[in-house]
Amino acid sequence: MNIKYIIIGLFFLLNPNINIIDILPDFIGCAFIIRGMMKCSSLNYNFKDSYGYFKRLLWLEIAKMPCLILYFIIGSNDMVWYLLLSFSFGVFEIYFSLMAFSKLFDGIVYSSISPLESSEDDPLTSPVESQKNKAFSLPAKGSVDFVRIITFVFLIAKIVLCVLPDLTLLSTGSYGEVTESGIVAWADYRDLFTIFAFIITLALGIYWFVMLTKYFRDLQKDADYIPALEHDYEKLIEDDPFSVARKKLYFAFTFFILGAVFCLSLTFDGISYLPRALCGVMFALACYSLIPLYQNIAKKAFKLSVIYSIVSFVVWVYDLIFVLSFFKTHLTNTDEGLAASFAEVLDTQINKSFDTLYLFYGSVLLSAVEAVFMIPLLVSVAKLLKNIIKDHTGTANGDIFQPVKALNILLYATVISGAIAALCVPVRVALSVLLPDFWLVESLARILFIAIMIILVVKIKEEFKTKYFID
């Protein structure tokens, strides 16, 4: 159990949600917790179940991302969709998160149970009596029940207080209490209720994070518990070393797919609502997990992933500042936003303002730099996947069926399509005024890359299972 990763994951979970808007993305928190539980998930069924529920929660949080588009296409008369989204996702979030943490705490309790020495030494003691004589040696002074309760309270409050303000959307300005100022409806107080809910949830989240951080740090300092887990894990490696490699590969497969998904750039009015830096973060997690298996190749891919993430994030921040410098009033004014497109306003501003023109040149240059860093990242990830294909696909003797050639063709197609998608970004930015519809070409290129990448990883995983007779 890697306590450091679990604490980082908890940090990303402490913040409140405003409808489906998540300031500190929960899926990043789930990813870190999954990484922290990778080893211990093999030690007992509770940890294994918790690991599975956190993976389901991860995919659920990712599924929320495309729904953010609705915030930019839903009109004021259709805001009940906000309630539908927050309620629908909230039901599944409560279930998956409660089960994930419940199984995690159960795993800690189970793994800290030690039989009494007298029962172990007495050959006449029956298995039933031995089970009854088990003694609980809970780490962190047995405070697992306390952290379980505050975790359940926070997780439920986080979802309930997210949904409650949106219930006011069931009220309209046509019905309500008639006053001298007009009809007063609950919907008029939605923003106020949202602020109150945000403050309460944030306070609970901070308290929850502090308590769980203290608990897990005490767990880490326990003189018996963590060494016992490490001993069990080392014994597992001795008994079945392949199971550890399989888990690392499965983890990497998942995050390679996530990296491909986050290449989908949701750009509206010049603003990318899905930063491409997330692609680099997902690739970095995948490559990092493979370092014990592929050493230098995985390390190089990890470093390039981190570098690309930083560069891409800087470009994203610059583009955001650039767009808001001249288009902010059009984003907040519905009438103007409908009357003038981003390309039209940019054209006007470039022709009358040198500051906007220079910022535009900077945007084109930085997007080109981002594309330059993306291409070596794709090549390094391809080399890593190529080694996985060589080592873990095909039959043992290679005589019956050898899928390596087909997988390598898919691999080359992935690199080429990814490079084209990356190069489309500076072209799209440069042609923002002259050819504003070029975003369609970029989107198609990105969708093609995502599809090929997902097919490639899924095929590798299938061939991996076939080779080693895994159900």
Tab-separated table of C-alpha atoms in Angstrom:
chain	number	residue	atom	x	y	z
A	1	MET	CA	0.000	0.000	0.000
A	2	ASN	CA	1.549	3.266	-1.130
A	3	ILE	CA	0.236	5.770	1.430
A	4	LYS	CA	1.712	8.755	-0.416
A	5	TYR	CA	-0.385	8.152	-3.529
A	6	ILE	CA	-3.520	7.504	-1.488
A	7	ILE	CA	-3.159	10.829	0.365
A	8	ILE	CA	-2.662	12.688	-2.929
A	9	GLY	CA	-5.797	11.001	-4.230
A	10	LEU	CA	-7.774	12.034	-1.151
A	11	PHE	CA	-6.754	15.653	-1.748
A	12	PHE	CA	-8.417	15.630	-5.174
A	13	LEU	CA	-11.608	14.240	-3.633
A	14	LEU	CA	-12.043	16.811	-0.864
A	15	ASN	CA	-13.491	19.631	-2.975
A	16	PRO	CA	-17.238	20.206	-3.520
A	17	ASN	CA	-18.879	19.804	-6.914
A	18	ILE	CA	-21.045	22.494	-8.455
A	19	ASN	CA	-23.507	20.362	-10.380
A	20	ILE	CA	-21.086	18.311	-12.545
A	21	ILE	CA	-18.336	20.948	-12.494
A	22	ASP	CA	-15.403	19.557	-10.516
A	23	ILE	CA	-12.686	22.068	-9.629
A	24	LEU	CA	-10.176	19.415	-8.522
A	25	PRO	CA	-11.052	16.533	-10.871
A	26	ASP	CA	-12.132	13.483	-8.882
A	27	PHE	CA	-10.904	11.140	-11.598
A	28	ILE	CA	-7.328	12.246	-10.879
A	29	GLY	CA	-7.879	11.426	-7.216
A	30	CYS	CA	-9.244	7.994	-8.124
A	31	ALA	CA	-6.241	7.411	-10.388
A	32	PHE	CA	-3.800	8.128	-7.550
A	33	ILE	CA	-5.705	5.935	-5.092
A	34	ILE	CA	-5.769	3.105	-7.644
A	35	ARG	CA	-2.024	3.503	-8.087
A	36	GLY	CA	-1.547	3.455	-4.323
A	37	MET	CA	-3.624	0.269	-3.964
A	38	MET	CA	-2.062	-1.608	-6.869
A	39	LYS	CA	0.085	-3.880	-4.691
A	40	CYS	CA	-2.265	-4.468	-1.773
A	41	SER	CA	-5.209	-5.265	-4.102
A	42	SER	CA	-3.639	-8.709	-4.552
A	43	LEU	CA	-3.492	-9.456	-0.821
A	44	ASN	CA	-7.176	-9.979	0.062
A	45	TYR	CA	-10.624	-9.796	-1.485
A	46	ASN	CA	-11.603	-6.588	0.334
A	47	PHE	CA	-8.681	-4.660	-1.139
A	48	LYS	CA	-9.403	-6.241	-4.519
A	49	ASP	CA	-13.072	-5.174	-4.398
A	50	SER	CA	-12.112	-1.660	-3.282
A	51	TYR	CA	-9.646	-1.447	-6.164
A	52	GLY	CA	-12.428	-2.450	-8.575
A	53	TYR	CA	-14.912	0.094	-7.206
A	54	PHE	CA	-12.354	2.893	-7.447
A	55	LYS	CA	-11.806	1.945	-11.106
A	56	ARG	CA	-15.570	2.127	-11.737
A	57	LEU	CA	-15.680	5.503	-9.994
A	58	LEU	CA	-12.786	6.650	-12.169
A	59	TRP	CA	-14.679	5.832	-15.383
A	60	LEU	CA	-17.834	7.454	-14.013
A	61	GLU	CA	-15.976	10.695	-13.303
A	62	ILE	CA	-14.494	10.626	-16.793
A	63	ALA	CA	-17.969	10.092	-18.274
A	64	LYS	CA	-18.988	13.416	-16.707
A	65	MET	CA	-16.449	15.373	-18.733
A	66	PRO	CA	-18.299	15.392	-22.094
A	67	CYS	CA	-21.469	16.466	-20.277
A	68	LEU	CA	-19.813	19.831	-19.604
A	69	ILE	CA	-20.691	20.689	-23.207
A	70	LEU	CA	-24.320	20.978	-22.112
A	71	TYR	CA	-23.406	24.030	-20.048
A	72	PHE	CA	-22.700	25.873	-23.276
A	73	ILE	CA	-25.695	24.710	-25.293
A	74	ILE	CA	-28.484	24.574	-22.680
A	75	GLY	CA	-30.614	27.696	-22.606
A	76	SER	CA	-32.034	29.333	-19.499
A	77	ASN	CA	-35.385	27.605	-20.085
A	78	ASP	CA	-33.839	24.120	-20.066
A	79	MET	CA	-31.800	24.348	-16.862
A	80	VAL	CA	-33.680	21.419	-15.322
A	81	TRP	CA	-31.137	19.322	-17.258
A	82	TYR	CA	-28.590	20.487	-14.665
A	83	LEU	CA	-30.664	18.808	-11.948
A	84	LEU	CA	-31.050	15.650	-14.019
A	85	LEU	CA	-27.286	15.415	-14.579
A	86	SER	CA	-26.271	16.103	-10.972
A	87	PHE	CA	-28.880	13.654	-9.631
A	88	SER	CA	-28.084	10.869	-12.114
A	89	PHE	CA	-24.328	11.020	-11.607
A	90	GLY	CA	-24.797	11.557	-7.871
A	91	VAL	CA	-26.659	8.273	-7.374
A	92	PHE	CA	-23.843	6.241	-8.917
A	93	GLU	CA	-21.131	8.333	-7.242
A	94	ILE	CA	-22.567	7.699	-3.786
A	95	TYR	CA	-22.796	3.964	-4.402
A	96	PHE	CA	-19.346	3.491	-5.943
A	97	SER	CA	-17.534	5.804	-3.512
A	98	LEU	CA	-19.180	4.321	-0.405
A	99	MET	CA	-18.427	0.786	-1.558
A	100	ALA	CA	-14.849	1.687	-2.522
A	101	PHE	CA	-13.983	3.224	0.846
A	102	SER	CA	-15.982	0.651	2.819
A	103	LYS	CA	-14.053	-2.201	1.210
A	104	LEU	CA	-10.791	-0.309	1.712
A	105	PHE	CA	-11.403	-0.008	5.454
A	106	ASP	CA	-12.591	-3.638	5.609
A	107	GLY	CA	-9.347	-4.640	3.913
A	108	ILE	CA	-7.319	-2.737	6.499
A	109	VAL	CA	-9.215	-4.430	9.335
A	110	TYR	CA	-8.928	-7.882	7.764
A	111	SER	CA	-5.223	-7.555	7.037
A	112	SER	CA	-4.522	-6.422	10.592
A	113	ILE	CA	-6.056	-9.503	12.210
A	114	SER	CA	-3.453	-11.835	13.724
A	115	PRO	CA	-4.185	-15.233	15.334
A	116	LEU	CA	-3.285	-15.713	18.966
A	117	GLU	CA	-0.016	-17.538	19.379
A	118	SER	CA	-1.646	-20.118	21.638
A	119	SER	CA	-4.080	-21.101	18.892
A	120	GLU	CA	-1.316	-21.396	16.346
A	121	ASP	CA	0.906	-23.516	18.571
A	122	ASP	CA	-1.804	-25.845	19.865
A	123	PRO	CA	-2.357	-28.631	17.329
A	124	LEU	CA	-5.544	-29.662	19.156
A	125	THR	CA	-7.241	-26.352	18.481
A	126	SER	CA	-9.943	-26.762	15.871
A	127	PRO	CA	-10.237	-24.326	12.917
A	128	VAL	CA	-13.507	-22.993	14.367
A	129	GLU	CA	-11.928	-22.307	17.762
A	130	SER	CA	-8.910	-20.763	16.050
A	131	GLN	CA	-11.208	-18.385	14.185
A	132	LYS	CA	-12.949	-17.427	17.422
A	133	ASN	CA	-9.608	-16.823	19.131
A	134	LYS	CA	-8.366	-14.357	16.555
A	135	ALA	CA	-7.242	-11.065	18.084
A	136	PHE	CA	-7.661	-7.716	16.446
A	137	SER	CA	-4.550	-5.580	16.279
A	138	LEU	CA	-5.882	-2.535	14.474
A	139	PRO	CA	-3.274	-0.018	13.339
A	140	ALA	CA	-3.519	3.693	14.155
A	141	LYS	CA	-5.023	2.926	17.585
A	142	GLY	CA	-8.099	1.248	16.149
A	143	SER	CA	-9.505	4.505	14.735
A	144	VAL	CA	-10.724	2.813	11.569
A	145	ASP	CA	-14.354	3.011	12.742
A	146	PHE	CA	-14.068	6.767	13.259
A	147	VAL	CA	-12.569	7.465	9.827
A	148	ARG	CA	-15.157	5.160	8.276
A	149	ILE	CA	-17.995	7.210	9.783
A	150	ILE	CA	-16.617	10.614	8.812
A	151	THR	CA	-15.871	9.302	5.325
A	152	PHE	CA	-19.456	8.151	4.854
A	153	VAL	CA	-20.786	11.459	6.217
A	154	PHE	CA	-18.587	13.490	3.883
A	155	LEU	CA	-19.241	11.404	0.771
A	156	ILE	CA	-23.006	11.526	1.260
A	157	ALA	CA	-22.988	15.240	2.129
A	158	LYS	CA	-20.819	16.004	-0.906
A	159	ILE	CA	-23.398	14.553	-3.298
A	160	VAL	CA	-26.544	15.639	-1.449
A	161	LEU	CA	-25.369	19.237	-1.047
A	162	CYS	CA	-24.438	19.227	-4.738
A	163	VAL	CA	-27.940	18.165	-5.791
A	164	LEU	CA	-30.047	20.196	-3.320
A	165	PRO	CA	-29.402	23.679	-4.839
A	166	ASP	CA	-30.438	22.337	-8.258
A	167	LEU	CA	-33.830	21.279	-6.859
A	168	THR	CA	-34.750	24.960	-7.010
A	169	LEU	CA	-34.746	24.607	-10.810
A	170	LEU	CA	-38.067	22.795	-10.454
A	171	SER	CA	-39.451	26.197	-9.507
A	172	THR	CA	-39.926	28.918	-12.143
A	173	GLY	CA	-40.483	32.620	-12.204
A	174	SER	CA	-44.086	32.069	-13.337
A	175	TYR	CA	-45.141	30.615	-9.990
A	176	GLY	CA	-44.313	31.577	-6.457
A	177	GLU	CA	-45.020	34.203	-3.826
A	178	VAL	CA	-46.313	37.474	-5.242
A	179	THR	CA	-44.635	40.519	-3.712
A	180	GLU	CA	-44.324	44.197	-4.555
A	181	SER	CA	-41.156	43.348	-6.498
A	182	GLY	CA	-42.936	40.657	-8.500
A	183	ILE	CA	-43.095	36.874	-8.208
A	184	VAL	CA	-40.436	35.404	-5.933
A	185	ALA	CA	-39.549	31.778	-6.739
A	186	TRP	CA	-37.064	29.334	-5.201
A	187	ALA	CA	-35.108	29.379	-8.460
A	188	ASP	CA	-34.075	32.959	-7.687
A	189	TYR	CA	-32.082	31.718	-4.689
A	190	ARG	CA	-30.231	28.898	-6.488
A	191	ASP	CA	-26.905	30.771	-6.532
A	192	LEU	CA	-27.207	31.587	-2.824
A	193	PHE	CA	-27.975	27.979	-1.927
A	194	THR	CA	-25.055	26.842	-4.112
A	195	ILE	CA	-22.661	29.126	-2.203
A	196	PHE	CA	-23.886	27.825	1.176
A	197	ALA	CA	-23.622	24.211	-0.003
A	198	PHE	CA	-20.133	24.864	-1.369
A	199	ILE	CA	-18.896	26.357	1.913
A	200	ILE	CA	-20.369	23.561	4.060
A	201	THR	CA	-19.040	20.809	1.787
A	202	LEU	CA	-15.602	22.410	1.592
A	203	ALA	CA	-15.409	22.656	5.396
A	204	LEU	CA	-16.431	18.992	5.734
A	205	GLY	CA	-13.976	18.031	2.989
A	206	ILE	CA	-11.036	19.769	4.641
A	207	TYR	CA	-11.844	18.164	8.006
A	208	TRP	CA	-12.237	14.753	6.321
A	209	PHE	CA	-8.947	15.139	4.466
A	210	VAL	CA	-7.063	16.171	7.618
A	211	MET	CA	-8.471	13.236	9.619
A	212	LEU	CA	-7.810	10.650	6.913
A	213	THR	CA	-4.340	12.026	6.253
A	214	LYS	CA	-3.547	11.656	9.958
A	215	TYR	CA	-4.991	8.146	9.953
A	216	PHE	CA	-3.021	6.936	6.937
A	217	ARG	CA	0.185	8.545	8.194
A	218	ASP	CA	-0.271	6.744	11.521
A	219	LEU	CA	-0.862	3.606	9.488
A	220	GLN	CA	2.409	4.198	7.657
A	221	LYS	CA	4.282	4.650	10.923
A	222	ASP	CA	2.857	1.472	12.445
A	223	ALA	CA	5.760	-0.796	13.326
A	224	ASP	CA	3.916	-4.020	12.540
A	225	TYR	CA	1.214	-3.361	9.971
A	226	ILE	CA	3.028	-1.995	6.890
A	227	PRO	CA	5.979	-4.403	7.246
A	228	ALA	CA	3.458	-7.261	7.461
A	229	LEU	CA	1.800	-6.105	4.236
A	230	GLU	CA	5.170	-5.817	2.534
A	231	HIS	CA	6.100	-9.305	3.705
A	232	ASP	CA	2.842	-10.715	2.318
A	233	TYR	CA	3.422	-8.920	-0.982
A	234	GLU	CA	6.983	-10.233	-1.275
A	235	LYS	CA	5.718	-13.750	-0.597
A	236	LEU	CA	3.094	-13.246	-3.302
A	237	ILE	CA	5.804	-12.229	-5.765
A	238	GLU	CA	7.796	-15.334	-4.885
A	239	ASP	CA	4.753	-17.584	-5.328
A	240	ASP	CA	3.379	-15.916	-8.466
A	241	PRO	CA	5.670	-13.217	-9.928
A	242	PHE	CA	3.608	-13.039	-13.121
A	243	SER	CA	0.518	-11.755	-11.266
A	244	VAL	CA	2.373	-8.579	-10.282
A	245	ALA	CA	3.523	-7.921	-13.854
A	246	ARG	CA	-0.007	-8.577	-15.099
A	247	LYS	CA	-1.476	-6.014	-12.709
A	248	LYS	CA	1.038	-3.380	-13.793
A	249	LEU	CA	0.300	-4.056	-17.448
A	250	TYR	CA	-3.468	-3.873	-16.873
A	251	PHE	CA	-3.017	-0.577	-15.042
A	252	ALA	CA	-0.947	0.771	-17.938
A	253	PHE	CA	-3.501	-0.400	-20.517
A	254	THR	CA	-6.262	1.477	-18.686
A	255	PHE	CA	-4.316	4.719	-18.533
A	256	PHE	CA	-3.099	4.515	-22.116
A	257	ILE	CA	-6.764	4.414	-23.117
A	258	LEU	CA	-7.517	7.350	-20.800
A	259	GLY	CA	-4.621	9.277	-22.334
A	260	ALA	CA	-6.104	8.737	-25.783
A	261	VAL	CA	-9.560	9.846	-24.600
A	262	PHE	CA	-8.154	13.078	-23.161
A	263	CYS	CA	-6.678	13.930	-26.538
A	264	LEU	CA	-10.204	14.947	-27.491
A	265	SER	CA	-10.060	18.735	-27.389
A	266	LEU	CA	-13.434	20.316	-26.550
A	267	THR	CA	-12.842	23.814	-27.934
A	268	PHE	CA	-15.647	26.394	-27.981
A	269	ASP	CA	-15.198	30.120	-28.614
A	270	GLY	CA	-11.430	29.653	-28.621
A	271	ILE	CA	-11.351	28.044	-25.151
A	272	SER	CA	-10.393	24.390	-24.691
A	273	TYR	CA	-12.621	22.995	-21.936
A	274	LEU	CA	-10.691	19.719	-21.844
A	275	PRO	CA	-6.985	20.551	-21.457
A	276	ARG	CA	-4.763	18.314	-23.578
A	277	ALA	CA	-2.296	18.272	-20.675
A	278	LEU	CA	-4.507	15.578	-19.134
A	279	CYS	CA	-3.424	13.269	-21.953
A	280	GLY	CA	0.189	13.639	-20.824
A	281	VAL	CA	-0.787	13.038	-17.178
A	282	MET	CA	-2.538	9.768	-18.072
A	283	PHE	CA	0.392	8.626	-20.224
A	284	ALA	CA	2.781	9.513	-17.383
A	285	LEU	CA	0.851	7.322	-14.924
A	286	ALA	CA	0.838	4.446	-17.405
A	287	CYS	CA	4.564	4.713	-18.152
A	288	TYR	CA	5.507	5.120	-14.498
A	289	SER	CA	3.762	1.859	-13.590
A	290	LEU	CA	5.827	0.053	-16.245
A	291	ILE	CA	9.244	1.278	-15.060
A	292	PRO	CA	9.879	-1.891	-12.977
A	293	LEU	CA	9.243	-3.988	-16.103
A	294	TYR	CA	10.844	-1.914	-18.865
A	295	GLN	CA	13.339	0.303	-17.048
A	296	ASN	CA	14.957	2.833	-19.445
A	297	ILE	CA	12.252	2.725	-22.131
A	298	ALA	CA	9.492	3.365	-19.601
A	299	LYS	CA	11.548	6.046	-17.809
A	300	LYS	CA	12.095	7.955	-21.047
A	301	ALA	CA	8.395	7.767	-21.941
A	302	PHE	CA	7.508	8.908	-18.406
A	303	LYS	CA	9.834	11.930	-18.597
A	304	LEU	CA	8.503	12.954	-22.018
A	305	SER	CA	4.933	12.597	-20.698
A	306	VAL	CA	5.676	14.905	-17.774
A	307	ILE	CA	7.419	17.448	-20.026
A	308	TYR	CA	4.534	17.417	-22.496
A	309	SER	CA	2.006	17.853	-19.656
A	310	ILE	CA	3.836	20.943	-18.383
A	311	VAL	CA	4.243	22.462	-21.857
A	312	SER	CA	0.622	21.738	-22.775
A	313	PHE	CA	-0.662	23.242	-19.528
A	314	VAL	CA	1.369	26.425	-20.098
A	315	VAL	CA	-0.072	26.671	-23.626
A	316	TRP	CA	-3.589	26.144	-22.265
A	317	VAL	CA	-3.185	28.930	-19.685
A	318	TYR	CA	-1.734	31.281	-22.325
A	319	ASP	CA	-4.608	30.580	-24.723
A	320	LEU	CA	-7.138	31.171	-21.956
A	321	ILE	CA	-5.589	34.551	-21.106
A	322	PHE	CA	-5.402	35.431	-24.807
A	323	VAL	CA	-9.064	34.635	-25.506
A	324	LEU	CA	-10.336	36.390	-22.385
A	325	SER	CA	-8.270	39.489	-23.234
A	326	PHE	CA	-10.624	40.389	-26.090
A	327	PHE	CA	-13.555	37.948	-26.038
A	328	LYS	CA	-14.599	38.022	-22.379
A	329	THR	CA	-17.501	40.447	-22.891
A	330	HIS	CA	-18.858	38.286	-25.711
A	331	LEU	CA	-18.765	35.197	-23.514
A	332	THR	CA	-20.790	36.880	-20.764
A	333	ASN	CA	-23.186	38.703	-23.091
A	334	THR	CA	-25.549	36.232	-24.714
A	335	ASP	CA	-26.843	38.641	-27.336
A	336	GLU	CA	-23.394	39.662	-28.525
A	337	GLY	CA	-22.106	36.096	-28.385
A	338	LEU	CA	-24.887	34.968	-30.676
A	339	ALA	CA	-24.413	37.877	-33.051
A	340	ALA	CA	-20.630	37.664	-33.453
A	341	SER	CA	-18.557	34.505	-33.740
A	342	PHE	CA	-15.128	34.060	-32.195
A	343	ALA	CA	-13.472	34.239	-35.642
A	344	GLU	CA	-15.231	37.507	-36.501
A	345	VAL	CA	-14.291	39.168	-33.226
A	346	LEU	CA	-10.687	37.926	-33.510
A	347	ASP	CA	-10.444	39.296	-37.054
A	348	THR	CA	-11.676	42.684	-35.896
A	349	GLN	CA	-9.331	42.796	-32.900
A	350	ILE	CA	-6.271	41.733	-34.927
A	351	ASN	CA	-6.862	44.526	-37.412
A	352	LYS	CA	-7.222	47.246	-34.808
A	353	SER	CA	-4.961	46.133	-31.931
A	354	PHE	CA	-1.266	45.271	-32.141
A	355	ASP	CA	-1.448	43.731	-28.639
A	356	THR	CA	-4.046	41.222	-29.824
A	357	LEU	CA	-2.024	40.566	-32.988
A	358	TYR	CA	1.156	39.793	-31.039
A	359	LEU	CA	-0.749	37.609	-28.581
A	360	PHE	CA	-2.223	35.751	-31.568
A	361	TYR	CA	1.262	35.132	-32.990
A	362	GLY	CA	2.309	33.849	-29.585
A	363	SER	CA	-0.652	31.466	-29.527
A	364	VAL	CA	0.293	30.044	-32.928
A	365	LEU	CA	3.939	29.651	-31.874
A	366	LEU	CA	3.140	27.964	-28.562
A	367	SER	CA	0.661	25.561	-30.178
A	368	ALA	CA	3.417	24.590	-32.638
A	369	VAL	CA	5.812	23.995	-29.717
A	370	GLU	CA	3.192	21.787	-28.042
A	371	ALA	CA	2.847	19.738	-31.248
A	372	VAL	CA	6.635	19.345	-31.435
A	373	PHE	CA	6.706	17.887	-27.904
A	374	MET	CA	3.731	15.614	-28.613
A	375	ILE	CA	5.406	13.742	-31.482
A	376	PRO	CA	8.425	12.360	-29.528
A	377	LEU	CA	6.014	11.438	-26.732
A	378	LEU	CA	3.985	9.344	-29.184
A	379	VAL	CA	7.156	7.699	-30.494
A	380	SER	CA	8.383	6.819	-26.992
A	381	VAL	CA	4.976	5.396	-25.989
A	382	ALA	CA	4.970	3.402	-29.253
A	383	LYS	CA	8.386	1.907	-28.397
A	384	LEU	CA	7.076	0.884	-24.996
A	385	LEU	CA	3.977	-0.722	-26.510
A	386	LYS	CA	6.123	-2.435	-29.141
A	387	ASN	CA	8.139	-4.124	-26.406
A	388	ILE	CA	4.932	-5.240	-24.711
A	389	ILE	CA	3.707	-6.658	-28.024
A	390	LYS	CA	6.989	-8.510	-28.525
A	391	ASP	CA	7.102	-9.934	-24.992
A	392	HIS	CA	3.461	-10.663	-24.225
A	393	THR	CA	1.561	-11.453	-27.428
A	394	GLY	CA	1.539	-14.373	-29.828
A	395	THR	CA	1.966	-18.049	-28.971
A	396	ALA	CA	4.877	-19.563	-27.142
A	397	ASN	CA	6.392	-21.096	-30.294
A	398	GLY	CA	4.944	-18.635	-32.799
A	399	ASP	CA	3.910	-21.417	-35.223
A	400	ILE	CA	0.102	-21.388	-34.870
A	401	PHE	CA	-0.742	-17.677	-34.940
A	402	GLN	CA	1.428	-14.638	-34.697
A	403	PRO	CA	-0.468	-11.340	-34.206
A	404	VAL	CA	2.666	-9.244	-33.731
A	405	LYS	CA	2.731	-8.030	-37.337
A	406	ALA	CA	-0.901	-6.883	-37.278
A	407	LEU	CA	-0.415	-5.145	-33.919
A	408	ASN	CA	2.710	-3.377	-35.186
A	409	ILE	CA	0.764	-2.071	-38.201
A	410	LEU	CA	-1.853	-0.693	-35.803
A	411	LEU	CA	0.977	0.772	-33.729
A	412	TYR	CA	2.437	2.653	-36.710
A	413	ALA	CA	-1.039	3.885	-37.645
A	414	THR	CA	-1.465	5.162	-34.084
A	415	VAL	CA	1.764	7.189	-34.207
A	416	ILE	CA	0.990	8.649	-37.645
A	417	SER	CA	-2.615	9.573	-36.769
A	418	GLY	CA	-1.480	11.045	-33.446
A	419	ALA	CA	1.201	13.143	-35.135
A	420	ILE	CA	-1.345	14.438	-37.672
A	421	ALA	CA	-3.782	15.306	-34.873
A	422	ALA	CA	-1.021	17.152	-32.992
A	423	LEU	CA	0.033	19.147	-36.076
A	424	CYS	CA	-3.581	20.096	-36.759
A	425	VAL	CA	-3.593	22.258	-33.612
A	426	PRO	CA	-1.161	24.996	-34.786
A	427	VAL	CA	-2.780	24.888	-38.235
A	428	ARG	CA	-6.228	25.383	-36.702
A	429	VAL	CA	-4.995	28.249	-34.526
A	430	ALA	CA	-3.224	29.929	-37.456
A	431	LEU	CA	-6.356	29.628	-39.624
A	432	SER	CA	-8.755	30.802	-36.913
A	433	VAL	CA	-9.734	33.811	-39.020
A	434	LEU	CA	-9.204	32.619	-42.591
A	435	LEU	CA	-10.703	29.144	-42.178
A	436	PRO	CA	-12.624	28.921	-38.868
A	437	ASP	CA	-14.245	25.606	-39.835
A	438	PHE	CA	-10.858	23.854	-39.800
A	439	TRP	CA	-11.707	22.710	-36.271
A	440	LEU	CA	-13.786	19.983	-37.924
A	441	VAL	CA	-10.668	18.586	-39.606
A	442	GLU	CA	-8.787	18.656	-36.308
A	443	SER	CA	-11.676	16.944	-34.510
A	444	LEU	CA	-11.841	14.184	-37.115
A	445	ALA	CA	-8.068	13.665	-36.872
A	446	ARG	CA	-8.283	13.428	-33.096
A	447	ILE	CA	-11.249	11.042	-33.179
A	448	LEU	CA	-9.357	8.836	-35.654
A	449	PHE	CA	-6.281	8.774	-33.386
A	450	ILE	CA	-8.378	8.017	-30.295
A	451	ALA	CA	-10.196	5.176	-32.067
A	452	ILE	CA	-6.989	3.568	-33.384
A	453	MET	CA	-5.227	3.937	-30.011
A	454	ILE	CA	-8.111	2.334	-28.119
A	455	ILE	CA	-8.365	-0.516	-30.650
A	456	LEU	CA	-4.602	-1.086	-30.391
A	457	VAL	CA	-4.544	-1.250	-26.584
A	458	VAL	CA	-7.649	-3.444	-26.415
A	459	LYS	CA	-6.148	-5.819	-29.016
A	460	ILE	CA	-2.865	-6.020	-27.077
A	461	LYS	CA	-4.772	-6.844	-23.901
A	462	GLU	CA	-6.825	-9.521	-25.692
A	463	GLU	CA	-3.719	-11.132	-27.169
A	464	PHE	CA	-2.046	-10.931	-23.760
A	465	LYS	CA	-4.948	-12.876	-22.238
A	466	THR	CA	-4.893	-15.379	-25.102
A	467	LYS	CA	-1.172	-16.067	-24.741
A	468	TYR	CA	-1.335	-16.687	-21.006
A	469	PHE	CA	-4.777	-18.382	-20.978
A	470	ILE	CA	-6.349	-15.671	-18.791
A	471	ASP	CA	-10.141	-15.530	-18.596
